[in-house]
Amino acid sequence: DSAPPPLQFACVSCGESFPPNALLTFEGKSLCGHCKASYFQHLKQGTWMERHEVPGMLIKRALAKLLDLHILALLSSLFGSWMDDLGVPPLWTGLLSLVAVGALMAFFVYSTVRFGGTPGKRLFRLAVVDLDSRQLGYGLALTRLIAEFISFACLTMGYIMALIDPERMTLHDRICQTRVVPERAVAR
């Protein structure tokens, strides 16, 4: 006769299995010792997501980024066509394109500070916040935008790391100590 396998429960945060005496139970949820502090911090800030919500959040973030990239591509295409139609010399077109990119970056920084996110994030009801769930200031929003270039430049690995990061943070989130949360979690 072999003994039955020991009873195991899953941590609501990490999903790992533990014997019941190794878990803390809070409001019907089981937590391992490693996840306890993070869980209560997220709960306090209103940023806790159940495990089944995380994939949807990542999909929303990806769709928001695609929408923002499409907005940039459309504006860039319109700008280029307009320059061609006006017969602007290539050197001036290049210089004016740099000014236009700067203006778009300023718009994305402004929308992140003023509204909590870019147009894509707003559409999907997401917000960029600091680690205390507060909206970003101009300096941090600009730094985060510049850090996004690093995430993109390393073959988008900076974005992909959100799939394995326990906090679901991208490289630019880690660099700037920011995160993307549902709008409801923003401290006002």
One Martini backbone bead per residue (centre of mass of N, CA, C, O) as a GRO file, in nm:
protein
  188
    1ASP     BB    1   0.094   0.038   0.024
    2SER     BB    2   0.032   0.365  -0.063
    3ALA     BB    3   0.046   0.678   0.000
    4PRO     BB    4  -0.107   0.951  -0.022
    5PRO     BB    5  -0.088   1.240  -0.139
    6PRO     BB    6  -0.030   1.534  -0.045
    7LEU     BB    7  -0.180   1.810   0.033
    8GLN     BB    8  -0.241   2.080  -0.202
    9PHE     BB    9  -0.178   2.432  -0.258
   10ALA     BB   10  -0.227   2.733  -0.426
   11CYS     BB   11  -0.093   3.019  -0.500
   12VAL     BB   12  -0.248   3.309  -0.608
   13SER     BB   13   0.015   3.437  -0.735
   14CYS     BB   14   0.230   3.197  -0.845
   15GLY     BB   15   0.098   2.881  -0.838
   16GLU     BB   16   0.226   2.727  -0.632
   17SER     BB   17   0.273   2.438  -0.443
   18PHE     BB   18   0.140   2.365  -0.108
   19PRO     BB   19   0.109   2.308   0.197
   20PRO     BB   20  -0.121   2.432   0.413
   21ASN     BB   21   0.101   2.517   0.644
   22ALA     BB   22   0.258   2.721   0.415
   23LEU     BB   23  -0.002   2.904   0.426
   24LEU     BB   24  -0.181   3.194   0.379
   25THR     BB   25  -0.507   3.303   0.477
   26PHE     BB   26  -0.701   3.544   0.273
   27GLU     BB   27  -1.007   3.573   0.183
   28GLY     BB   28  -0.971   3.267   0.056
   29LYS     BB   29  -0.661   3.309   0.009
   30SER     BB   30  -0.355   3.167  -0.094
   31LEU     BB   31  -0.022   3.227   0.053
   32CYS     BB   32   0.296   3.265   0.022
   33GLY     BB   33   0.575   3.399   0.165
   34HIS     BB   34   0.688   3.538  -0.097
   35CYS     BB   35   0.395   3.690  -0.182
   36LYS     BB   36   0.270   3.853   0.053
   37ALA     BB   37   0.381   4.146   0.029
   38SER     BB   38   0.294   4.197  -0.265
   39TYR     BB   39  -0.007   4.149  -0.229
   40PHE     BB   40  -0.063   4.374  -0.014
   41GLN     BB   41   0.040   4.607  -0.184
   42HIS     BB   42  -0.160   4.571  -0.420
   43LEU     BB   43  -0.416   4.587  -0.252
   44LYS     BB   44  -0.369   4.873  -0.138
   45GLN     BB   45  -0.338   5.000  -0.448
   46GLY     BB   46  -0.538   4.840  -0.654
   47THR     BB   47  -0.338   4.617  -0.841
   48TRP     BB   48  -0.473   4.358  -0.819
   49MET     BB   49  -0.444   4.040  -0.998
   50GLU     BB   50  -0.554   3.784  -1.120
   51ARG     BB   51  -0.423   3.533  -1.302
   52HIS     BB   52  -0.654   3.554  -1.530
   53GLU     BB   53  -0.587   3.873  -1.592
   54VAL     BB   54  -0.297   3.898  -1.708
   55PRO     BB   55  -0.322   3.826  -2.012
   56GLY     BB   56  -0.520   4.060  -2.075
   57MET     BB   57  -0.323   4.286  -2.000
   58LEU     BB   58  -0.104   4.217  -2.210
   59ILE     BB   59  -0.287   4.247  -2.455
   60LYS     BB   60  -0.364   4.540  -2.408
   61ARG     BB   61  -0.077   4.651  -2.425
   62ALA     BB   62  -0.020   4.554  -2.715
   63LEU     BB   63  -0.257   4.701  -2.853
   64ALA     BB   64  -0.180   4.983  -2.763
   65LYS     BB   65   0.094   4.988  -2.907
   66LEU     BB   66  -0.013   4.938  -3.192
   67LEU     BB   67  -0.186   5.191  -3.207
   68ASP     BB   68   0.044   5.394  -3.164
   69LEU     BB   69   0.208   5.300  -3.413
   70HIS     BB   70  -0.016   5.367  -3.619
   71ILE     BB   71  -0.028   5.664  -3.565
   72LEU     BB   72   0.266   5.722  -3.640
   73ALA     BB   73   0.253   5.610  -3.931
   74LEU     BB   74   0.030   5.792  -4.037
   75LEU     BB   75   0.163   6.066  -3.976
   76SER     BB   76   0.420   6.010  -4.138
   77SER     BB   77   0.286   5.966  -4.411
   78LEU     BB   78   0.141   6.238  -4.430
   79PHE     BB   79   0.393   6.412  -4.404
   80GLY     BB   80   0.546   6.299  -4.650
   81SER     BB   81   0.330   6.369  -4.861
   82TRP     BB   82   0.323   6.671  -4.806
   83MET     BB   83   0.619   6.726  -4.878
   84ASP     BB   84   0.601   6.622  -5.169
   85ASP     BB   85   0.370   6.814  -5.267
   86LEU     BB   86   0.555   7.076  -5.196
   87GLY     BB   87   0.863   7.021  -5.280
   88VAL     BB   88   1.053   6.942  -5.060
   89PRO     BB   89   1.353   6.904  -4.980
   90PRO     BB   90   1.514   6.643  -4.835
   91LEU     BB   91   1.661   6.795  -4.611
   92TRP     BB   92   1.406   6.938  -4.499
   93THR     BB   93   1.243   6.685  -4.450
   94GLY     BB   94   1.433   6.568  -4.236
   95LEU     BB   95   1.422   6.804  -4.036
   96LEU     BB   96   1.109   6.810  -4.008
   97SER     BB   97   1.089   6.518  -3.905
   98LEU     BB   98   1.235   6.567  -3.637
   99VAL     BB   99   1.030   6.769  -3.533
  100ALA     BB  100   0.786   6.575  -3.548
  101VAL     BB  101   0.895   6.366  -3.351
  102GLY     BB  102   0.919   6.559  -3.114
  103ALA     BB  103   0.615   6.628  -3.106
  104LEU     BB  104   0.517   6.338  -3.053
  105MET     BB  105   0.672   6.295  -2.793
  106ALA     BB  106   0.537   6.528  -2.644
  107PHE     BB  107   0.252   6.415  -2.665
  108PHE     BB  108   0.305   6.148  -2.508
  109VAL     BB  109   0.396   6.283  -2.251
  110TYR     BB  110   0.148   6.456  -2.201
  111SER     BB  111  -0.062   6.219  -2.197
  112THR     BB  112   0.067   6.075  -1.956
  113VAL     BB  113   0.039   6.308  -1.753
  114ARG     BB  114  -0.264   6.404  -1.801
  115PHE     BB  115  -0.406   6.088  -1.869
  116GLY     BB  116  -0.194   5.823  -1.812
  117GLY     BB  117  -0.167   5.802  -2.141
  118THR     BB  118  -0.191   5.696  -2.431
  119PRO     BB  119  -0.426   5.643  -2.658
  120GLY     BB  120  -0.412   5.334  -2.630
  121LYS     BB  121  -0.437   5.316  -2.322
  122ARG     BB  122  -0.705   5.468  -2.300
  123LEU     BB  123  -0.879   5.274  -2.466
  124PHE     BB  124  -0.786   5.027  -2.250
  125ARG     BB  125  -0.777   5.138  -1.956
  126LEU     BB  126  -0.483   5.253  -1.905
  127ALA     BB  127  -0.196   5.315  -1.682
  128VAL     BB  128   0.076   5.516  -1.590
  129VAL     BB  129   0.287   5.445  -1.308
  130ASP     BB  130   0.419   5.441  -1.023
  131LEU     BB  131   0.493   5.244  -0.742
  132ASP     BB  132   0.252   5.438  -0.593
  133SER     BB  133   0.019   5.500  -0.813
  134ARG     BB  134   0.124   5.754  -0.962
  135GLN     BB  135   0.145   5.990  -1.160
  136LEU     BB  136   0.339   6.130  -1.391
  137GLY     BB  137   0.589   6.321  -1.474
  138TYR     BB  138   0.771   6.465  -1.718
  139GLY     BB  139   1.048   6.334  -1.664
  140LEU     BB  140   0.952   6.036  -1.640
  141ALA     BB  141   0.799   6.020  -1.909
  142LEU     BB  142   1.048   6.075  -2.086
  143THR     BB  143   1.230   5.851  -1.981
  144ARG     BB  144   1.037   5.621  -2.061
  145LEU     BB  145   1.034   5.677  -2.363
  146ILE     BB  146   1.337   5.636  -2.404
  147ALA     BB  147   1.344   5.345  -2.278
  148GLU     BB  148   1.171   5.215  -2.503
  149PHE     BB  149   1.399   5.206  -2.711
  150ILE     BB  150   1.549   4.983  -2.564
  151SER     BB  151   1.329   4.767  -2.573
  152PHE     BB  152   1.325   4.771  -2.889
  153ALA     BB  153   1.634   4.742  -2.969
  154CYS     BB  154   1.630   4.445  -2.819
  155LEU     BB  155   1.420   4.284  -2.994
  156THR     BB  156   1.178   4.337  -2.781
  157MET     BB  157   1.270   4.217  -2.499
  158GLY     BB  158   1.159   4.442  -2.310
  159TYR     BB  159   0.864   4.340  -2.356
  160ILE     BB  160   0.880   4.026  -2.319
  161MET     BB  161   0.959   4.023  -2.010
  162ALA     BB  162   0.657   4.047  -1.906
  163LEU     BB  163   0.598   3.734  -1.925
  164ILE     BB  164   0.822   3.666  -1.672
  165ASP     BB  165   0.758   3.882  -1.489
  166PRO     BB  166   0.609   3.900  -1.181
  167GLU     BB  167   0.508   4.219  -1.242
  168ARG     BB  168   0.482   4.279  -1.554
  169MET     BB  169   0.754   4.416  -1.647
  170THR     BB  170   0.935   4.607  -1.830
  171LEU     BB  171   1.226   4.747  -1.892
  172HIS     BB  172   1.121   5.046  -1.870
  173ASP     BB  173   0.987   4.999  -1.599
  174ARG     BB  174   1.242   4.922  -1.443
  175ILE     BB  175   1.413   5.173  -1.499
  176CYS     BB  176   1.159   5.380  -1.395
  177GLN     BB  177   0.958   5.271  -1.187
  178THR     BB  178   0.709   5.143  -1.348
  179ARG     BB  179   0.356   5.093  -1.447
  180VAL     BB  180   0.082   4.905  -1.572
  181VAL     BB  181  -0.264   4.984  -1.517
  182PRO     BB  182  -0.557   5.003  -1.428
  183GLU     BB  183  -0.728   5.290  -1.390
  184ARG     BB  184  -0.846   5.221  -1.097
  185ALA     BB  185  -0.527   5.230  -0.965
  186VAL     BB  186  -0.515   5.538  -0.948
  187ALA     BB  187  -0.380   5.785  -0.774
  188ARG     BB  188  -0.531   6.113  -0.681
   0.00000   0.00000   0.00000
